[in-house]
mmCIF file of C-alpha atoms in Angstrom:
data_model
loop_
_atom_site.group_PDB
_atom_site.id
_atom_site.type_symbol
_atom_site.label_atom_id
_atom_site.label_comp_id
_atom_site.label_asym_id
_atom_site.label_seq_id
_atom_site.Cartn_x
_atom_site.Cartn_y
_atom_site.Cartn_z
ATOM 1 C CA UNK Q 82 26.448 13.883 -25.723
ATOM 2 C CA UNK Q 83 26.968 17.292 -24.133
ATOM 3 C CA UNK Q 84 25.367 16.822 -20.735
ATOM 4 C CA UNK Q 85 25.576 17.936 -17.121
ATOM 5 C CA UNK Q 86 25.093 14.334 -16.001
ATOM 6 C CA UNK Q 87 27.649 11.636 -15.396
ATOM 7 C CA UNK Q 88 27.308 8.808 -17.876
ATOM 8 C CA UNK Q 89 25.552 5.614 -16.812
ATOM 9 C CA UNK Q 90 26.043 2.297 -18.558
ATOM 10 C CA UNK Q 91 22.269 1.718 -18.588
ATOM 11 C CA UNK Q 92 21.707 4.912 -20.580
ATOM 12 C CA UNK Q 93 23.047 3.318 -23.761
ATOM 13 C CA UNK Q 94 20.646 0.398 -23.363
ATOM 14 C CA UNK Q 95 17.662 2.714 -22.823
ATOM 15 C CA UNK Q 96 18.446 4.714 -25.960
ATOM 16 C CA UNK Q 97 18.190 1.535 -28.042
ATOM 17 C CA UNK Q 98 14.502 1.220 -27.130
ATOM 18 C CA UNK Q 99 13.381 4.768 -27.930
ATOM 19 C CA UNK Q 100 12.299 4.043 -31.490
ATOM 20 C CA UNK Q 101 10.071 1.050 -30.744
ATOM 21 C CA UNK Q 102 6.444 1.285 -29.651
ATOM 22 C CA UNK Q 103 6.621 -0.702 -26.391
ATOM 23 C CA UNK Q 104 6.382 1.201 -23.121
ATOM 24 C CA UNK Q 105 9.728 1.345 -21.320
ATOM 25 C CA UNK Q 106 9.551 0.544 -17.593
ATOM 26 C CA UNK Q 107 12.500 1.389 -15.318
ATOM 27 C CA UNK Q 108 12.294 -0.067 -11.839
ATOM 28 C CA UNK Q 109 14.646 -0.544 -8.911
ATOM 29 C CA UNK Q 110 15.328 0.508 -5.344
ATOM 30 C CA UNK Q 111 15.347 4.133 -4.254
ATOM 31 C CA UNK Q 112 18.326 6.405 -4.881
ATOM 32 C CA UNK Q 113 19.919 4.240 -7.600
ATOM 33 C CA UNK Q 114 19.470 6.969 -10.210
ATOM 34 C CA UNK Q 115 16.245 6.174 -12.102
ATOM 35 C CA UNK Q 116 15.052 9.787 -12.199
ATOM 36 C CA UNK Q 117 18.488 10.969 -13.321
ATOM 37 C CA UNK Q 118 18.482 8.385 -16.104
ATOM 38 C CA UNK Q 119 15.079 9.629 -17.232
ATOM 39 C CA UNK Q 120 16.349 13.209 -17.283
ATOM 40 C CA UNK Q 121 19.399 12.120 -19.256
ATOM 41 C CA UNK Q 122 17.108 10.563 -21.852
ATOM 42 C CA UNK Q 123 14.940 13.690 -21.879
ATOM 43 C CA UNK Q 124 17.993 15.859 -22.507
ATOM 44 C CA UNK Q 125 19.092 13.521 -25.284
ATOM 45 C CA UNK Q 126 15.685 13.774 -26.964
ATOM 46 C CA UNK Q 127 15.418 17.538 -26.556
ATOM 47 C CA UNK Q 128 18.713 17.897 -28.379
ATOM 48 C CA UNK Q 129 17.230 16.054 -31.346
ATOM 49 C CA UNK Q 130 15.057 17.886 -33.856
ATOM 50 C CA UNK Q 131 11.228 17.682 -33.595
ATOM 51 C CA UNK Q 132 11.070 15.756 -30.318
ATOM 52 C CA UNK Q 133 8.766 17.086 -27.618
ATOM 53 C CA UNK Q 134 9.103 15.815 -24.058
ATOM 54 C CA UNK Q 135 6.742 15.916 -21.067
ATOM 55 C CA UNK Q 136 7.692 14.871 -17.532
ATOM 56 C CA UNK Q 137 5.240 13.955 -14.765
ATOM 57 C CA UNK Q 138 6.594 13.454 -11.242
ATOM 58 C CA UNK Q 139 3.844 11.578 -9.392
ATOM 59 C CA UNK Q 140 5.219 12.692 -6.055
ATOM 60 C CA UNK Q 141 3.521 15.974 -6.978
ATOM 61 C CA UNK Q 142 -0.197 15.669 -6.085
ATOM 62 C CA UNK Q 143 -1.426 17.589 -9.129
ATOM 63 C CA UNK Q 144 0.280 15.194 -11.543
ATOM 64 C CA UNK Q 145 -0.817 12.138 -9.579
ATOM 65 C CA UNK Q 146 -4.420 13.351 -9.719
ATOM 66 C CA UNK Q 147 -4.146 14.016 -13.454
ATOM 67 C CA UNK Q 148 -2.748 10.578 -14.277
ATOM 68 C CA UNK Q 149 -5.292 8.826 -12.050
ATOM 69 C CA UNK Q 150 -8.032 10.375 -14.190
ATOM 70 C CA UNK Q 151 -6.860 8.193 -17.045
ATOM 71 C CA UNK Q 152 -5.121 8.242 -20.378
ATOM 72 C CA UNK Q 153 -7.530 10.694 -22.027
ATOM 73 C CA UNK Q 154 -6.873 13.288 -19.325
ATOM 74 C CA UNK Q 155 -3.098 12.944 -19.773
ATOM 75 C CA UNK Q 156 -3.361 13.152 -23.565
ATOM 76 C CA UNK Q 157 -5.632 16.202 -23.298
ATOM 77 C CA UNK Q 158 -3.143 17.949 -20.992
ATOM 78 C CA UNK Q 159 -0.222 17.167 -23.307
ATOM 79 C CA UNK Q 160 -2.073 18.389 -26.398
ATOM 80 C CA UNK Q 161 -3.026 21.615 -24.605
ATOM 81 C CA UNK Q 162 0.633 22.271 -23.832
ATOM 82 C CA UNK Q 163 2.045 21.053 -27.118
ATOM 83 C CA UNK Q 164 3.927 23.690 -29.074
ATOM 84 C CA UNK Q 165 3.143 24.503 -32.694
ATOM 85 C CA UNK Q 166 6.561 23.733 -34.114
ATOM 86 C CA UNK Q 167 5.521 20.493 -35.775
ATOM 87 C CA UNK Q 168 2.390 21.893 -37.412
ATOM 88 C CA UNK Q 169 4.286 24.920 -38.679
ATOM 89 C CA UNK Q 170 6.912 22.684 -40.267
ATOM 90 C CA UNK Q 171 4.269 20.212 -41.465
ATOM 91 C CA UNK Q 172 6.166 17.424 -39.754
ATOM 92 C CA UNK Q 173 5.164 14.811 -37.242
ATOM 93 C CA UNK Q 174 7.172 12.878 -34.708
ATOM 94 C CA UNK Q 175 6.378 11.063 -31.523
ATOM 95 C CA UNK Q 176 5.813 12.927 -28.305
ATOM 96 C CA UNK Q 177 7.720 11.398 -25.398
ATOM 97 C CA UNK Q 178 5.961 11.181 -22.025
ATOM 98 C CA UNK Q 179 7.932 10.364 -18.860
ATOM 99 C CA UNK Q 180 6.038 9.314 -15.730
ATOM 100 C CA UNK Q 181 8.145 9.045 -12.567
ATOM 101 C CA UNK Q 182 7.053 7.002 -9.492
ATOM 102 C CA UNK Q 183 4.335 5.191 -11.444
ATOM 103 C CA UNK Q 184 3.620 2.833 -8.522
ATOM 104 C CA UNK Q 185 1.631 5.646 -6.864
ATOM 105 C CA UNK Q 186 -1.110 5.312 -9.489
ATOM 106 C CA UNK Q 187 -4.285 3.483 -8.504
ATOM 107 C CA UNK Q 188 -4.063 1.342 -11.643
ATOM 108 C CA UNK Q 189 -0.785 1.862 -13.522
ATOM 109 C CA UNK Q 190 -1.340 -1.236 -15.664
ATOM 110 C CA UNK Q 191 -4.533 0.224 -17.118
ATOM 111 C CA UNK Q 192 -2.870 3.544 -18.001
ATOM 112 C CA UNK Q 193 0.064 1.811 -19.677
ATOM 113 C CA UNK Q 194 -2.186 -0.639 -21.567
ATOM 114 C CA UNK Q 195 -4.433 2.127 -22.927
ATOM 115 C CA UNK Q 196 -1.479 4.305 -23.927
ATOM 116 C CA UNK Q 197 0.027 1.430 -25.855
ATOM 117 C CA UNK Q 198 -3.208 0.170 -27.423
ATOM 118 C CA UNK Q 199 -4.569 3.544 -28.536
ATOM 119 C CA UNK Q 200 -1.670 6.012 -28.734
ATOM 120 C CA UNK Q 201 1.520 4.101 -29.480
ATOM 121 C CA UNK Q 202 1.816 5.716 -32.908
ATOM 122 C CA UNK Q 203 1.788 9.240 -31.455
ATOM 123 C CA UNK Q 204 3.311 8.843 -27.994
ATOM 124 C CA UNK Q 205 6.261 6.992 -26.542
ATOM 125 C CA UNK Q 206 5.725 6.293 -22.850
ATOM 126 C CA UNK Q 207 8.580 5.796 -20.361
ATOM 127 C CA UNK Q 208 7.766 5.141 -16.706
ATOM 128 C CA UNK Q 209 9.787 4.515 -13.572
ATOM 129 C CA UNK Q 210 9.052 3.145 -10.141
ATOM 130 C CA UNK Q 211 11.054 2.953 -6.945
ATOM 131 C CA UNK Q 212 9.422 -0.141 -5.532
ATOM 132 C CA UNK Q 213 9.819 -3.272 -7.617
ATOM 133 C CA UNK Q 214 7.363 -5.108 -5.368
ATOM 134 C CA UNK Q 215 4.708 -2.390 -5.685
ATOM 135 C CA UNK Q 216 5.101 -2.274 -9.451
ATOM 136 C CA UNK Q 217 4.923 -6.039 -9.868
ATOM 137 C CA UNK Q 218 1.890 -6.294 -7.583
ATOM 138 C CA UNK Q 219 0.018 -3.633 -9.596
ATOM 139 C CA UNK Q 220 1.125 -4.754 -13.055
ATOM 140 C CA UNK Q 221 -0.927 -7.433 -14.741
ATOM 141 C CA UNK Q 222 -0.538 -10.066 -17.427
ATOM 142 C CA UNK Q 223 -2.374 -7.688 -19.778
ATOM 143 C CA UNK Q 224 0.940 -5.842 -20.220
ATOM 144 C CA UNK Q 225 2.709 -8.817 -21.775
ATOM 145 C CA UNK Q 226 4.056 -7.731 -25.154
ATOM 146 C CA UNK Q 227 3.396 -4.073 -24.379
ATOM 147 C CA UNK Q 228 6.360 -3.223 -22.132
ATOM 148 C CA UNK Q 229 10.138 -3.491 -22.026
ATOM 149 C CA UNK Q 230 11.106 -4.022 -18.379
ATOM 150 C CA UNK Q 231 14.552 -2.766 -17.271
ATOM 151 C CA UNK Q 232 15.786 -3.145 -13.713
ATOM 152 C CA UNK Q 233 18.082 -0.308 -12.620
ATOM 153 C CA UNK Q 234 20.851 -1.071 -10.150
ATOM 154 C CA UNK Q 235 23.317 1.168 -8.375
ATOM 155 C CA UNK Q 236 26.707 2.148 -9.735
ATOM 156 C CA UNK Q 237 29.061 -0.432 -11.151
ATOM 157 C CA UNK Q 238 32.653 -0.155 -9.973
ATOM 158 C CA UNK Q 239 33.569 1.454 -13.313
ATOM 159 C CA UNK Q 240 30.829 4.047 -12.816
ATOM 160 C CA UNK Q 241 31.930 4.602 -9.217
ATOM 161 C CA UNK Q 242 35.432 5.493 -10.407
ATOM 162 C CA UNK Q 243 34.022 7.757 -13.114
ATOM 163 C CA UNK Q 244 31.836 9.581 -10.570
ATOM 164 C CA UNK Q 245 35.008 10.256 -8.578
ATOM 165 C CA UNK Q 246 36.776 11.474 -11.756
ATOM 166 C CA UNK Q 247 39.337 8.683 -11.482
ATOM 167 C CA UNK Q 248 40.869 6.753 -14.364
ATOM 168 C CA UNK Q 249 42.488 3.370 -13.800
ATOM 169 C CA UNK Q 250 43.563 0.475 -15.965
ATOM 170 C CA UNK Q 251 42.010 -2.290 -13.896
ATOM 171 C CA UNK Q 252 44.245 -4.975 -15.396
ATOM 172 C CA UNK Q 253 47.439 -3.134 -14.442
ATOM 173 C CA UNK Q 254 50.221 -5.185 -12.795
ATOM 174 C CA UNK Q 255 51.400 -2.196 -10.753
ATOM 175 C CA UNK Q 256 51.382 -3.018 -7.024
ATOM 176 C CA UNK Q 257 50.593 0.610 -6.192
ATOM 177 C CA UNK Q 258 47.633 0.604 -8.599
ATOM 178 C CA UNK Q 259 46.387 -2.632 -7.038
ATOM 179 C CA UNK Q 260 46.641 -1.134 -3.541
ATOM 180 C CA UNK Q 261 44.793 2.026 -4.545
ATOM 181 C CA UNK Q 262 42.098 0.007 -6.300
ATOM 182 C CA UNK Q 263 41.720 -2.241 -3.251
ATOM 183 C CA UNK Q 264 41.102 0.795 -1.031
ATOM 184 C CA UNK Q 265 38.668 2.253 -3.553
ATOM 185 C CA UNK Q 266 36.836 -1.052 -3.864
ATOM 186 C CA UNK Q 267 36.407 -1.238 -0.103
ATOM 187 C CA UNK Q 268 34.863 2.251 -0.215
ATOM 188 C CA UNK Q 269 32.656 1.130 -3.103
ATOM 189 C CA UNK Q 270 31.437 -1.911 -1.182
ATOM 190 C CA UNK Q 271 30.392 0.277 1.749
ATOM 191 C CA UNK Q 272 29.006 3.356 -0.001
ATOM 192 C CA UNK Q 273 29.602 3.324 -3.742
ATOM 193 C CA UNK Q 274 26.484 1.506 -4.944
ATOM 194 C CA UNK Q 275 24.537 4.768 -4.710
ATOM 195 C CA UNK Q 276 25.342 7.758 -6.926
ATOM 196 C CA UNK Q 277 24.807 10.267 -4.100
ATOM 197 C CA UNK Q 278 27.854 9.232 -2.107
ATOM 198 C CA UNK Q 279 28.425 8.123 1.472
ATOM 199 C CA UNK Q 280 27.160 10.967 3.659
ATOM 200 C CA UNK Q 281 24.273 11.826 1.366
ATOM 201 C CA UNK Q 282 22.871 8.302 1.304
ATOM 202 C CA UNK Q 283 23.099 8.026 5.094
ATOM 203 C CA UNK Q 284 21.170 11.288 5.481
ATOM 204 C CA UNK Q 285 18.619 10.437 2.799
ATOM 205 C CA UNK Q 286 17.824 7.108 4.442
ATOM 206 C CA UNK Q 287 16.524 9.124 7.406
ATOM 207 C CA UNK Q 288 15.232 12.290 5.686
ATOM 208 C CA UNK Q 289 13.318 10.567 2.903
ATOM 209 C CA UNK Q 290 12.659 6.993 4.062
ATOM 210 C CA UNK Q 291 12.488 7.327 7.876
ATOM 211 C CA UNK Q 292 14.769 4.282 8.140
ATOM 212 C CA UNK Q 293 15.120 2.757 11.595
ATOM 213 C CA UNK Q 294 17.995 0.396 10.792
ATOM 214 C CA UNK Q 295 21.543 1.309 9.742
ATOM 215 C CA UNK Q 296 23.722 -1.547 8.511
ATOM 216 C CA UNK Q 297 27.518 -1.194 8.333
ATOM 217 C CA UNK Q 298 29.946 -3.885 7.188
ATOM 218 C CA UNK Q 299 32.360 -4.559 10.038
ATOM 219 C CA UNK Q 300 34.918 -6.079 7.689
ATOM 220 C CA UNK Q 301 35.066 -2.960 5.516
ATOM 221 C CA UNK Q 302 34.798 0.010 7.878
ATOM 222 C CA UNK Q 303 36.923 1.081 10.826
ATOM 223 C CA UNK Q 304 35.573 2.233 14.187
ATOM 224 C CA UNK Q 305 36.128 5.947 13.532
ATOM 225 C CA UNK Q 306 34.238 5.895 10.224
ATOM 226 C CA UNK Q 307 31.470 3.783 11.743
ATOM 227 C CA UNK Q 308 30.985 6.190 14.654
ATOM 228 C CA UNK Q 309 30.872 9.148 12.250
ATOM 229 C CA UNK Q 310 28.233 7.409 10.131
ATOM 230 C CA UNK Q 311 26.116 6.463 13.151
ATOM 231 C CA UNK Q 312 26.309 9.999 14.583
ATOM 232 C CA UNK Q 313 25.216 11.534 11.267
ATOM 233 C CA UNK Q 314 22.381 9.025 10.950
ATOM 234 C CA UNK Q 315 21.086 9.578 14.484
ATOM 235 C CA UNK Q 316 21.219 13.364 14.159
ATOM 236 C CA UNK Q 317 19.272 13.394 10.883
ATOM 237 C CA UNK Q 318 15.505 13.784 11.289
ATOM 238 C CA UNK Q 319 12.756 12.531 9.000
ATOM 239 C CA UNK Q 320 11.544 15.344 6.755
ATOM 240 C CA UNK Q 321 7.854 14.664 7.284
ATOM 241 C CA UNK Q 322 7.083 15.866 3.741
ATOM 242 C CA UNK Q 323 3.911 14.413 2.236
ATOM 243 C CA UNK Q 324 5.748 12.690 -0.603
ATOM 244 C CA UNK Q 325 8.060 11.002 1.888
ATOM 245 C CA UNK Q 326 5.266 10.014 4.255
ATOM 246 C CA UNK Q 327 3.467 8.380 1.318
ATOM 247 C CA UNK Q 328 6.425 6.067 0.754
#
């Protein structure tokens, strides 16, 4: 796939579920790459003939208000924006709807249930949420059999190396390779779980989440690196943006 995104192992699994009717739910902690995965899938679909894609970021108040009005409001909006390509070609294919940060909805379970029960032949719904607890507390047993639930984690070590544009044969007997991989793995343990990288994730924990605790592994980081991380963290202010306050 010709893409501007780095490949994620989970992407291949998601693609397998695009042709079935169940709603696909991606959930996991913040900054692990759920939105990027959704955009990768959107790009994949847009490169395929006759697929129309709509994306709703519920951190934007106008989209949150629309989706809280219910499934008919969302369907009406999509139909009003739908292009005429399919009707001109006398063809029909599913429309794909992506809803990001679904936990912000007043009743996400109801929206998902109604989409599946009444529109699964015309629409494929994919949703994501950054808080597994919030999603599970708002989802109900009524969704059993209607959703495919995928938990998204941070980078694997293979993905970490790929993000750094590094290629290694992990089973190599070379002592130098082993030493380099050991150093890289120590970096991965400290920072590599998140796609953004070390400094970015430290800043985002303050800018976006207003974190008041910074945890550093003493066994994996030296004093100089620790002091640099703490200084950056303390000097970074909370953004105060509405979407971040709502978190």
